[in-house]
Each structure stands twice: as structure tokens, then as C-alpha cells.
mmCIF file of C-alpha atoms in Angstrom:
data_model
loop_
_atom_site.group_PDB
_atom_site.id
_atom_site.type_symbol
_atom_site.label_atom_id
_atom_site.label_comp_id
_atom_site.label_asym_id
_atom_site.label_seq_id
_atom_site.Cartn_x
_atom_site.Cartn_y
_atom_site.Cartn_z
ATOM 1 C CA MET O 323 -0.040 0.039 0.009
ATOM 2 C CA ALA O 324 1.432 3.552 -0.930
ATOM 3 C CA ARG O 325 2.114 5.657 2.034
ATOM 4 C CA PRO O 326 -0.201 8.680 2.184
ATOM 5 C CA LYS O 327 1.190 11.942 0.879
ATOM 6 C CA GLN O 328 2.573 14.209 3.615
ATOM 7 C CA LYS O 329 0.836 17.402 3.769
ATOM 8 C CA VAL O 330 3.051 20.342 3.071
ATOM 9 C CA SER O 331 2.603 23.797 4.721
ATOM 10 C CA ILE O 332 4.706 26.669 5.698
ATOM 11 C CA ILE O 333 4.881 25.433 9.196
ATOM 12 C CA SER O 334 6.063 21.848 7.979
ATOM 13 C CA LEU O 335 8.840 23.442 5.880
ATOM 14 C CA ALA O 336 9.795 25.511 8.998
ATOM 15 C CA LYS O 337 10.185 22.426 11.073
ATOM 16 C CA GLU O 338 12.313 20.778 8.243
ATOM 17 C CA PHE O 339 14.535 23.826 8.042
ATOM 18 C CA GLY O 340 14.719 24.576 11.673
ATOM 19 C CA VAL O 341 13.656 28.027 11.315
ATOM 20 C CA SER O 342 10.276 30.167 12.088
ATOM 21 C CA ALA O 343 7.256 30.020 9.931
ATOM 22 C CA PRO O 344 7.573 33.808 9.115
ATOM 23 C CA THR O 345 11.114 33.239 7.850
ATOM 24 C CA ILE O 346 9.719 30.479 5.432
ATOM 25 C CA SER O 347 7.165 32.801 4.252
ATOM 26 C CA LYS O 348 9.697 35.303 3.432
ATOM 27 C CA ALA O 349 11.936 33.002 1.924
ATOM 28 C CA LEU O 350 9.026 31.900 -0.529
ATOM 29 C CA SER O 351 8.335 35.583 -1.151
ATOM 30 C CA ASN O 352 12.031 36.096 -2.092
ATOM 31 C CA SER O 353 12.360 38.625 0.634
ATOM 32 C CA LYS O 354 16.100 39.969 1.012
ATOM 33 C CA GLU O 355 15.476 39.860 4.664
ATOM 34 C CA VAL O 356 16.387 36.165 4.302
ATOM 35 C CA SER O 357 19.765 34.998 3.110
ATOM 36 C CA GLU O 358 20.010 34.137 -0.623
ATOM 37 C CA SER O 359 21.287 30.586 0.272
ATOM 38 C CA LEU O 360 18.288 29.910 2.338
ATOM 39 C CA ARG O 361 15.811 31.358 -0.067
ATOM 40 C CA GLY O 362 17.111 29.038 -2.744
ATOM 41 C CA ARG O 363 17.029 25.877 -0.642
ATOM 42 C CA VAL O 364 13.616 26.675 0.591
ATOM 43 C CA ARG O 365 12.173 27.433 -2.737
ATOM 44 C CA ALA O 366 13.731 24.471 -4.225
ATOM 45 C CA ARG O 367 12.388 22.208 -1.615
ATOM 46 C CA ALA O 368 8.862 23.801 -2.097
ATOM 47 C CA ASP O 369 9.087 23.197 -5.754
ATOM 48 C CA GLU O 370 10.064 19.564 -5.403
ATOM 49 C CA LEU O 371 7.053 19.125 -2.957
ATOM 50 C CA GLY O 372 4.688 21.045 -5.246
ATOM 51 C CA PHE O 373 3.968 23.375 -2.510
ATOM 52 C CA THR O 374 2.611 26.910 -3.429
ATOM 53 C CA PRO O 375 1.773 29.005 -0.467
ATOM 54 C CA LYS O 376 -1.830 30.300 -0.196
ATOM 55 C CA ARG O 377 -0.866 33.447 1.683
ATOM 56 C CA PRO O 378 -0.577 36.573 -0.513
ATOM 57 C CA ARG O 379 2.637 38.403 -0.514
ATOM 58 C CA ARG O 380 2.767 41.296 1.649
ATOM 59 C CA THR O 381 5.065 44.272 1.829
ATOM 60 C CA THR O 382 4.484 44.771 5.590
ATOM 61 C CA HIS O 383 4.760 42.860 8.788
ATOM 62 C CA ASN O 384 2.032 42.141 11.354
ATOM 63 C CA ILE O 385 2.453 41.785 15.155
ATOM 64 C CA CYS O 386 -0.708 40.282 16.791
ATOM 65 C CA VAL O 387 -1.647 40.835 20.475
ATOM 66 C CA VAL O 388 -2.782 37.504 21.854
ATOM 67 C CA LEU O 389 -5.103 37.917 25.001
ATOM 68 C CA ASP O 390 -5.566 34.998 27.317
ATOM 69 C CA LEU O 391 -8.846 35.938 28.656
ATOM 70 C CA GLU O 392 -9.300 33.094 31.233
ATOM 71 C CA ILE O 393 -13.065 33.842 31.788
ATOM 72 C CA ASN O 394 -15.773 32.860 29.335
ATOM 73 C CA GLY O 395 -18.026 35.694 28.117
ATOM 74 C CA SER O 396 -17.736 38.904 26.087
ATOM 75 C CA PHE O 397 -14.553 40.317 25.008
ATOM 76 C CA ARG O 398 -13.278 42.833 27.744
ATOM 77 C CA LEU O 399 -9.777 44.277 28.250
ATOM 78 C CA GLU O 400 -8.729 44.604 31.977
ATOM 79 C CA SER O 401 -7.075 47.872 32.965
ATOM 80 C CA PHE O 402 -3.462 46.822 32.631
ATOM 81 C CA GLN O 403 -4.163 44.907 29.276
ATOM 82 C CA ALA O 404 -5.415 48.079 27.704
ATOM 83 C CA ALA O 405 -2.222 49.914 28.530
ATOM 84 C CA VAL O 406 -0.083 47.077 27.312
ATOM 85 C CA VAL O 407 -2.094 46.857 24.112
ATOM 86 C CA SER O 408 -1.636 50.692 23.644
ATOM 87 C CA GLY O 409 2.097 50.255 23.881
ATOM 88 C CA VAL O 410 2.342 47.542 21.228
ATOM 89 C CA TYR O 411 0.193 49.821 18.923
ATOM 90 C CA ASP O 412 2.667 52.654 19.629
ATOM 91 C CA PHE O 413 5.673 50.614 18.459
ATOM 92 C CA CYS O 414 3.629 49.159 15.411
ATOM 93 C CA SER O 415 2.407 52.723 14.355
ATOM 94 C CA GLU O 416 6.079 53.914 14.719
ATOM 95 C CA ARG O 417 7.463 51.141 12.459
ATOM 96 C CA LYS O 418 4.608 51.172 10.142
ATOM 97 C CA ILE O 419 3.837 47.571 11.137
ATOM 98 C CA GLU O 420 0.325 46.126 10.945
ATOM 99 C CA PHE O 421 -1.377 45.413 14.237
ATOM 100 C CA SER O 422 -3.994 43.131 15.166
ATOM 101 C CA ILE O 423 -5.511 41.454 18.192
ATOM 102 C CA LEU O 424 -6.740 37.885 18.924
ATOM 103 C CA GLY O 425 -8.669 37.424 22.152
ATOM 104 C CA GLU O 426 -9.960 34.137 23.364
ATOM 105 C CA ASN O 427 -10.774 32.200 26.450
ATOM 106 C CA PHE O 428 -7.694 30.340 27.450
ATOM 107 C CA GLU O 429 -9.608 26.781 26.824
ATOM 108 C CA LYS O 430 -10.047 27.655 23.207
ATOM 109 C CA LEU O 431 -6.337 28.820 22.947
ATOM 110 C CA GLU O 432 -5.364 25.506 24.458
ATOM 111 C CA ALA O 433 -7.302 23.525 21.907
ATOM 112 C CA MET O 434 -6.353 25.420 18.780
ATOM 113 C CA ASP O 435 -3.290 25.212 16.662
ATOM 114 C CA LEU O 436 -2.190 28.672 17.449
ATOM 115 C CA THR O 437 0.763 28.947 15.108
ATOM 116 C CA LYS O 438 -1.628 27.976 12.227
ATOM 117 C CA GLU O 439 -4.232 30.510 13.377
ATOM 118 C CA LEU O 440 -1.633 33.266 13.631
ATOM 119 C CA CYS O 441 -0.296 32.418 10.184
ATOM 120 C CA ARG O 442 -4.003 32.459 8.846
ATOM 121 C CA ARG O 443 -4.319 35.953 10.245
ATOM 122 C CA ASN O 444 -0.957 37.100 8.417
ATOM 123 C CA ALA O 445 0.623 37.566 11.703
ATOM 124 C CA ASP O 446 4.470 37.368 11.738
ATOM 125 C CA ALA O 447 4.906 37.592 15.525
ATOM 126 C CA ALA O 448 2.841 37.635 18.680
ATOM 127 C CA VAL O 449 2.658 39.629 22.134
ATOM 128 C CA ILE O 450 0.903 37.563 24.510
ATOM 129 C CA ILE O 451 -0.665 38.853 27.764
ATOM 130 C CA ARG O 452 -1.548 37.029 30.793
ATOM 131 C CA ALA O 453 -0.086 33.726 29.626
ATOM 132 C CA LYS O 454 1.070 31.180 32.059
ATOM 133 C CA ALA O 455 4.376 29.387 31.436
ATOM 134 C CA GLU O 456 2.552 25.891 31.264
ATOM 135 C CA ARG O 457 0.072 26.847 28.601
ATOM 136 C CA LYS O 458 0.103 24.340 25.904
ATOM 137 C CA TYR O 459 -0.337 26.868 23.280
ATOM 138 C CA LEU O 460 3.000 28.396 24.116
ATOM 139 C CA GLU O 461 4.613 24.965 23.522
ATOM 140 C CA ASN O 462 2.961 25.126 20.018
ATOM 141 C CA LEU O 463 4.644 28.481 19.274
ATOM 142 C CA GLN O 464 7.813 27.219 20.510
ATOM 143 C CA SER O 465 7.937 23.928 18.398
ATOM 144 C CA ASN O 466 7.017 25.713 15.348
ATOM 145 C CA ARG O 467 9.521 28.511 15.945
ATOM 146 C CA PHE O 468 6.894 31.078 15.873
ATOM 147 C CA PRO O 469 8.320 34.498 17.260
ATOM 148 C CA PHE O 470 6.521 35.483 20.318
ATOM 149 C CA VAL O 471 7.174 37.756 23.609
ATOM 150 C CA CYS O 472 4.942 37.512 26.806
ATOM 151 C CA VAL O 473 4.232 40.388 29.094
ATOM 152 C CA TYR O 474 4.837 39.636 32.918
ATOM 153 C CA ASP O 475 3.782 35.957 32.874
ATOM 154 C CA GLY O 476 5.111 33.271 30.626
ATOM 155 C CA PRO O 477 8.368 31.366 29.864
ATOM 156 C CA PRO O 478 11.378 33.391 31.342
ATOM 157 C CA GLU O 479 13.350 33.280 28.018
ATOM 158 C CA ASN O 480 10.299 34.909 26.387
ATOM 159 C CA THR O 481 8.785 37.329 28.985
ATOM 160 C CA ILE O 482 9.072 41.067 29.577
ATOM 161 C CA THR O 483 9.198 41.222 33.482
ATOM 162 C CA LEU O 484 8.745 43.847 36.190
ATOM 163 C CA ASN O 485 10.400 44.346 39.413
ATOM 164 C CA ASP O 486 7.353 43.164 41.545
ATOM 165 C CA HIS O 487 9.355 43.100 44.681
ATOM 166 C CA LEU O 488 9.860 46.699 44.327
ATOM 167 C CA VAL O 489 5.985 47.290 43.713
ATOM 168 C CA GLY O 490 5.440 45.572 46.974
ATOM 169 C CA GLU O 491 8.223 47.519 48.803
ATOM 170 C CA LEU O 492 6.707 50.883 47.743
ATOM 171 C CA ALA O 493 3.296 49.854 48.791
ATOM 172 C CA LEU O 494 4.223 48.778 52.213
ATOM 173 C CA ASN O 495 6.366 51.941 52.704
ATOM 174 C CA HIS O 496 3.617 54.384 51.779
ATOM 175 C CA LEU O 497 1.062 52.904 54.108
ATOM 176 C CA VAL O 498 3.756 52.685 57.017
ATOM 177 C CA GLU O 499 4.635 56.272 56.356
ATOM 178 C CA LEU O 500 1.096 57.276 56.860
ATOM 179 C CA GLY O 501 1.252 55.591 60.242
ATOM 180 C CA HIS O 502 -0.425 52.272 59.556
ATOM 181 C CA THR O 503 1.020 49.250 61.596
ATOM 182 C CA ARG O 504 -1.502 46.751 61.087
ATOM 183 C CA ILE O 505 -1.795 46.086 57.243
ATOM 184 C CA ALA O 506 -3.370 43.534 54.937
ATOM 185 C CA ILE O 507 -2.456 42.323 51.304
ATOM 186 C CA ALA O 508 -4.867 40.945 49.051
ATOM 187 C CA ARG O 509 -3.154 38.985 45.903
ATOM 188 C CA ASN O 510 -4.001 36.794 43.038
ATOM 189 C CA VAL O 511 -2.333 33.496 44.233
ATOM 190 C CA GLY O 512 -2.134 32.103 40.835
ATOM 191 C CA ARG O 513 -0.051 34.891 39.397
ATOM 192 C CA ARG O 514 3.816 35.264 39.507
ATOM 193 C CA ALA O 515 3.498 39.073 39.698
ATOM 194 C CA SER O 516 1.357 39.005 42.610
ATOM 195 C CA SER O 517 3.601 36.490 44.371
ATOM 196 C CA GLY O 518 6.496 38.813 43.774
ATOM 197 C CA ARG O 519 4.706 41.807 45.051
ATOM 198 C CA PHE O 520 3.735 39.817 48.229
ATOM 199 C CA MET O 521 7.273 38.908 48.978
ATOM 200 C CA GLY O 522 8.505 42.609 48.580
ATOM 201 C CA PHE O 523 5.671 43.661 50.874
ATOM 202 C CA VAL O 524 6.522 41.155 53.582
ATOM 203 C CA GLN O 525 10.253 41.842 53.173
ATOM 204 C CA ALA O 526 9.708 45.453 53.351
ATOM 205 C CA ALA O 527 7.713 45.162 56.641
ATOM 206 C CA ALA O 528 10.547 43.007 58.334
ATOM 207 C CA ILE O 529 13.051 45.721 57.137
ATOM 208 C CA ARG O 530 10.796 48.428 58.750
ATOM 209 C CA GLY O 531 10.782 46.392 61.939
ATOM 210 C CA LEU O 532 7.149 45.785 62.049
ATOM 211 C CA ALA O 533 5.933 42.828 64.363
ATOM 212 C CA ALA O 534 5.648 39.517 62.849
ATOM 213 C CA ASP O 535 1.853 39.571 62.856
ATOM 214 C CA ALA O 536 1.729 43.121 61.528
ATOM 215 C CA VAL O 537 0.985 42.037 57.753
ATOM 216 C CA THR O 538 -1.968 39.798 57.043
ATOM 217 C CA GLU O 539 -2.428 37.964 53.883
ATOM 218 C CA VAL O 540 -6.246 38.255 53.197
ATOM 219 C CA ILE O 541 -7.634 35.070 51.581
ATOM 220 C CA PRO O 542 -11.428 35.393 51.476
ATOM 221 C CA SER O 543 -13.645 32.431 52.149
ATOM 222 C CA LYS O 544 -15.506 32.756 48.815
ATOM 223 C CA LEU O 545 -13.843 33.341 45.614
ATOM 224 C CA GLY O 546 -14.933 34.903 42.403
ATOM 225 C CA THR O 547 -13.877 37.695 40.066
ATOM 226 C CA GLY O 548 -11.668 40.282 41.529
ATOM 227 C CA TYR O 549 -14.522 42.744 42.031
ATOM 228 C CA GLU O 550 -16.483 39.940 44.049
ATOM 229 C CA VAL O 551 -13.460 39.212 46.015
ATOM 230 C CA GLY O 552 -13.233 42.760 47.113
ATOM 231 C CA HIS O 553 -16.783 42.674 48.418
ATOM 232 C CA GLU O 554 -16.085 39.510 50.281
ATOM 233 C CA ILE O 555 -12.865 41.006 51.871
ATOM 234 C CA LEU O 556 -14.704 43.945 53.271
ATOM 235 C CA ARG O 557 -17.570 41.848 54.591
ATOM 236 C CA GLU O 558 -14.996 39.560 56.312
ATOM 237 C CA TRP O 559 -12.989 42.518 57.782
ATOM 238 C CA ILE O 560 -16.120 43.862 59.368
ATOM 239 C CA ALA O 561 -17.044 40.398 60.585
ATOM 240 C CA GLN O 562 -13.649 40.073 62.356
ATOM 241 C CA ASN O 563 -13.946 43.338 64.026
ATOM 242 C CA ARG O 564 -11.802 45.334 61.741
ATOM 243 C CA PRO O 565 -8.289 43.847 62.358
ATOM 244 C CA TRP O 566 -6.327 46.105 60.048
ATOM 245 C CA SER O 567 -6.551 49.781 59.142
ATOM 246 C CA ALA O 568 -5.083 49.545 55.644
ATOM 247 C CA ILE O 569 -4.987 47.255 52.742
ATOM 248 C CA PHE O 570 -2.871 46.674 49.710
ATOM 249 C CA CYS O 571 -4.611 45.115 46.571
ATOM 250 C CA THR O 572 -2.263 43.813 43.939
ATOM 251 C CA SER O 573 -5.368 43.862 41.615
ATOM 252 C CA ASP O 574 -7.279 47.173 41.061
ATOM 253 C CA ASN O 575 -10.415 45.079 40.388
ATOM 254 C CA VAL O 576 -10.199 43.753 44.170
ATOM 255 C CA ALA O 577 -9.788 47.406 45.315
ATOM 256 C CA THR O 578 -12.705 48.593 43.324
ATOM 257 C CA GLY O 579 -14.963 45.693 44.884
ATOM 258 C CA ILE O 580 -13.774 46.912 48.461
ATOM 259 C CA LEU O 581 -14.870 50.463 47.587
ATOM 260 C CA SER O 582 -18.240 49.394 46.396
ATOM 261 C CA GLU O 583 -18.950 47.368 49.497
ATOM 262 C CA ALA O 584 -17.872 50.173 51.695
ATOM 263 C CA VAL O 585 -20.432 52.410 50.161
ATOM 264 C CA GLN O 586 -23.146 49.776 50.754
ATOM 265 C CA ARG O 587 -21.812 49.202 54.416
ATOM 266 C CA GLY O 588 -21.391 52.862 55.222
ATOM 267 C CA ILE O 589 -17.697 52.390 55.654
ATOM 268 C CA GLN O 590 -15.783 55.702 55.238
ATOM 269 C CA ILE O 591 -12.582 55.311 52.990
ATOM 270 C CA PRO O 592 -9.870 56.224 53.952
ATOM 271 C CA SER O 593 -10.683 57.494 57.621
ATOM 272 C CA GLU O 594 -11.792 53.803 58.564
ATOM 273 C CA LEU O 595 -9.690 51.943 56.004
ATOM 274 C CA SER O 596 -6.949 53.094 53.632
ATOM 275 C CA VAL O 597 -6.901 51.092 50.259
ATOM 276 C CA LEU O 598 -3.958 51.113 47.951
ATOM 277 C CA THR O 599 -3.628 49.256 44.658
ATOM 278 C CA CYS O 600 -1.721 49.127 41.299
ATOM 279 C CA ASP O 601 -1.924 50.919 37.921
ATOM 280 C CA ASP O 602 -2.451 54.653 37.113
ATOM 281 C CA ILE O 603 -5.646 54.209 34.816
ATOM 282 C CA VAL O 604 -8.625 56.383 34.320
ATOM 283 C CA SER O 605 -10.987 54.109 36.197
ATOM 284 C CA ASN O 606 -8.881 54.230 39.401
ATOM 285 C CA ALA O 607 -8.339 58.006 39.024
ATOM 286 C CA GLU O 608 -12.114 58.357 38.857
ATOM 287 C CA ALA O 609 -13.022 55.868 41.531
ATOM 288 C CA ALA O 610 -14.979 57.322 44.554
ATOM 289 C CA PRO O 611 -12.819 58.056 46.209
ATOM 290 C CA PRO O 612 -9.942 58.042 43.851
ATOM 291 C CA LEU O 613 -7.414 55.283 44.328
ATOM 292 C CA SER O 614 -4.071 55.601 45.359
ATOM 293 C CA VAL O 615 -1.745 53.385 43.128
ATOM 294 C CA VAL O 616 1.736 52.173 42.620
ATOM 295 C CA ASP O 617 2.321 53.536 39.132
ATOM 296 C CA ILE O 618 3.125 50.329 36.911
ATOM 297 C CA PRO O 619 4.636 51.173 33.432
ATOM 298 C CA ASN O 620 2.266 48.682 31.536
ATOM 299 C CA GLN O 621 2.295 50.784 28.240
ATOM 300 C CA GLN O 622 6.080 50.709 28.352
ATOM 301 C CA ALA O 623 5.899 47.033 28.978
ATOM 302 C CA GLY O 624 3.750 46.490 25.591
ATOM 303 C CA TYR O 625 6.183 48.791 23.618
ATOM 304 C CA LEU O 626 9.078 46.711 24.683
ATOM 305 C CA ALA O 627 7.391 43.512 24.064
ATOM 306 C CA ALA O 628 6.556 44.488 20.405
ATOM 307 C CA GLN O 629 10.085 45.781 20.000
ATOM 308 C CA HIS O 630 11.533 42.496 21.159
ATOM 309 C CA ALA O 631 9.284 40.507 19.001
ATOM 310 C CA TRP O 632 10.361 42.702 16.136
ATOM 311 C CA GLU O 633 14.162 42.026 16.894
ATOM 312 C CA ILE O 634 13.393 38.272 17.059
ATOM 313 C CA LEU O 635 11.646 38.501 13.662
ATOM 314 C CA THR O 636 14.111 40.659 11.836
ATOM 315 C CA SER O 637 17.261 39.779 13.373
ATOM 316 C CA ASP O 638 19.897 37.118 12.047
ATOM 317 C CA SER O 639 20.975 36.213 15.487
ATOM 318 C CA SER O 640 19.567 33.200 17.198
ATOM 319 C CA SER O 641 20.154 34.748 20.734
ATOM 320 C CA ILE O 642 18.680 38.221 21.479
ATOM 321 C CA GLU O 643 18.666 39.372 25.095
ATOM 322 C CA LEU O 644 15.539 40.371 26.743
ATOM 323 C CA PRO O 645 15.302 43.969 28.172
ATOM 324 C CA ALA O 646 16.100 44.246 31.846
ATOM 325 C CA PRO O 647 13.102 43.830 34.198
ATOM 326 C CA LEU O 648 11.070 47.163 34.366
ATOM 327 C CA THR O 649 11.230 49.206 37.444
ATOM 328 C CA VAL O 650 8.705 51.139 39.322
ATOM 329 C CA GLU O 651 9.379 54.626 40.852
ATOM 330 C CA HIS O 652 6.523 56.005 42.912
ATOM 331 C CA VAL O 653 3.160 55.686 44.630
ATOM 332 C CA ILE O 654 0.454 58.229 43.326
ATOM 333 C CA ALA O 655 -1.133 59.266 46.477
ATOM 334 C CA ARG O 656 -5.018 60.015 46.253
ATOM 335 C CA ALA O 657 -7.948 60.050 48.460
ATOM 336 C CA SER O 658 -8.114 56.357 49.128
ATOM 337 C CA THR O 659 -5.258 56.441 51.661
ATOM 338 C CA ALA O 660 -4.682 58.860 54.577
ATOM 339 C CA PRO O 661 -2.744 59.053 57.771
ATOM 340 C CA LEU O 662 -3.982 56.584 60.654
ATOM 341 C CA LEU O 663 -6.458 58.302 62.937
ATOM 342 C CA GLN O 664 -5.291 57.876 66.540
ATOM 343 C CA ALA O 665 -8.110 56.398 68.782
#
């Protein structure tokens, strides 16, 4: 019996030659961005296999932002995601590169052949937001040598990172300088960034000489969206006779939930409870009261991610160093934090 004919594609040629799918596409398009030798070998092999690419030749590149949405439902950008996307867009606009977005629930991303989907969308590289290092779709991109860069969460060798320890340190110092000595921290346990902020927060408390039990990690008995968690945290704070006077929320959605529950319960923010979170975005600045925040450079992270993806795509080098971890410099103090009122 004759062996079935192997299906030929840009991806299968990329695996055969040990290069990325976009490189094969360029070689087939006779792009001078690929060496003459590789162009000749790829085109000769394609002719031998009778392969003609279906993708039209393009004169511009495309960087696609992939959003790992995690939650079923309508497409909705979280606060920091919007800033990261804006940074990617800024880079693409400067370089006259096409910009696109693919947003899917993580289960759909896990089930699809992401490399094939990105190629179908004419994407040459991807910036991925909210990925976890163990995601199968990242393995798909790596095995097919498709250029990608993650923002904050992802494989260390492919991820733009932030000095999250410093975020926690700045948050703790801001609250201590306001006179608070009984402080809580609410974090997203499943996120590397939140873990780093927690460690920085706790270490800063020790350096400040706070008592061992001065910092409380708040884990609500009922889980849900960040907003719902914020509501539950304040309910439990009241039920436990208000054991702390200030809280740092690594997610602004949790902080927003706390403010909402405070209104319903008649709790005065910040005279009864100071609330601090992350990200200088419009919704935090316009909250009631306006939220104090550690200013995270999310837009810069998006710009650097797109820039690094572009360098991977266009460089002849097989090893391109990631930018150093981004740093944070200050807390923007607003009306949600205030000096501790002495009894």
C-alpha cells in the first residue's frame, strides 16, 4: 500500500529547515531579509514538493496581540491589558507595522493550533498577555519557532518582566509612612507578579521593624471575580472586628470591589480603612474616592514586548537578550489612603 502523501505547509517547511514560519514565508516571497542561500533551498524544496503558499505576498509585517482571557463571556480588556495593548500599538505605528488582536478564552487557545491560526491571520510575531508558562499553546509556538514575547507572565526566556518586589516594597512603605502598623495584602495567588509583590511587601515590613503579625495575607472564604473578592474581603473585615487599618490590593479590581462594598456598608474610605492598589488608569483615578496606586509602566511593557518581537523576527542572531526587568518609581497618592487616625 502506498504511503499517504505528507501534507506540506509553511509550518512543516519551518520544522524541516529549523527556522520560524515567518522566515519560510519570507523565503518563498524572495524577501531579501532572508539569506540568498536559504531562499534558494526553501524554494527548491517547495518546488520539489509541489507546494505553493496560499498566503498573498505582503510588503508589511503584522504583530498580533494574543489575549489569554481566562474567563468565558464577552471580550473585555482589563485595565493593565489596555495599557499594554496601547504600548504595542505605539511601536507598530512608529515602525509602520500592521497591528492585530486575537482574544480568546484560554481553553479555546489551548485547543487550537495557535501557530496555524496566527499564520492564517497573516501575523508574523505575537505579543501575549496573561499567559502562564505551562500553557500548551506556548509549546505550540515554540515547537514551530513562531516568534512571540509574553508580558509579565510566561516562559522566562520569552517574557518582559517587572520588578514586582519593588512594587510591594513601595506599597508597604507608603502605608507605614502614613502611620499604619496593621496592614493587609490581597493578592492573586495564581499569578507570578502577585507573588513577587507579596514577597516585596513582607520583606519591606521586616526591614521596617514591624511585628511578625503586623502584615496579614487576606484570603477570602469565597472566591470569584476580582470585584466579587473585594466585596467579600470587606465583609470579612467587618465580621472580624476590623483587624487592620489599611490594605494593599495587587489587583485594582479587588480594590474597586472593596470601595463598592464600603459604600453599601457605610464605611468611610480612607478614615476607617485606607486602600492602595496598582496601575494609574482612568477608572482608578475616577473611583470614589480616587484610588492611590503604585504606578506600573504597563504601556512601556507593551512597547518593549513589541520591539523585542520585532527584533526576533528581523535579526539574524539566534540569541537576542530580553530587556532588563522594568522598574517602578513611585506611588500616586490620592484620596483612598490617609494618615492613621489615632483613637
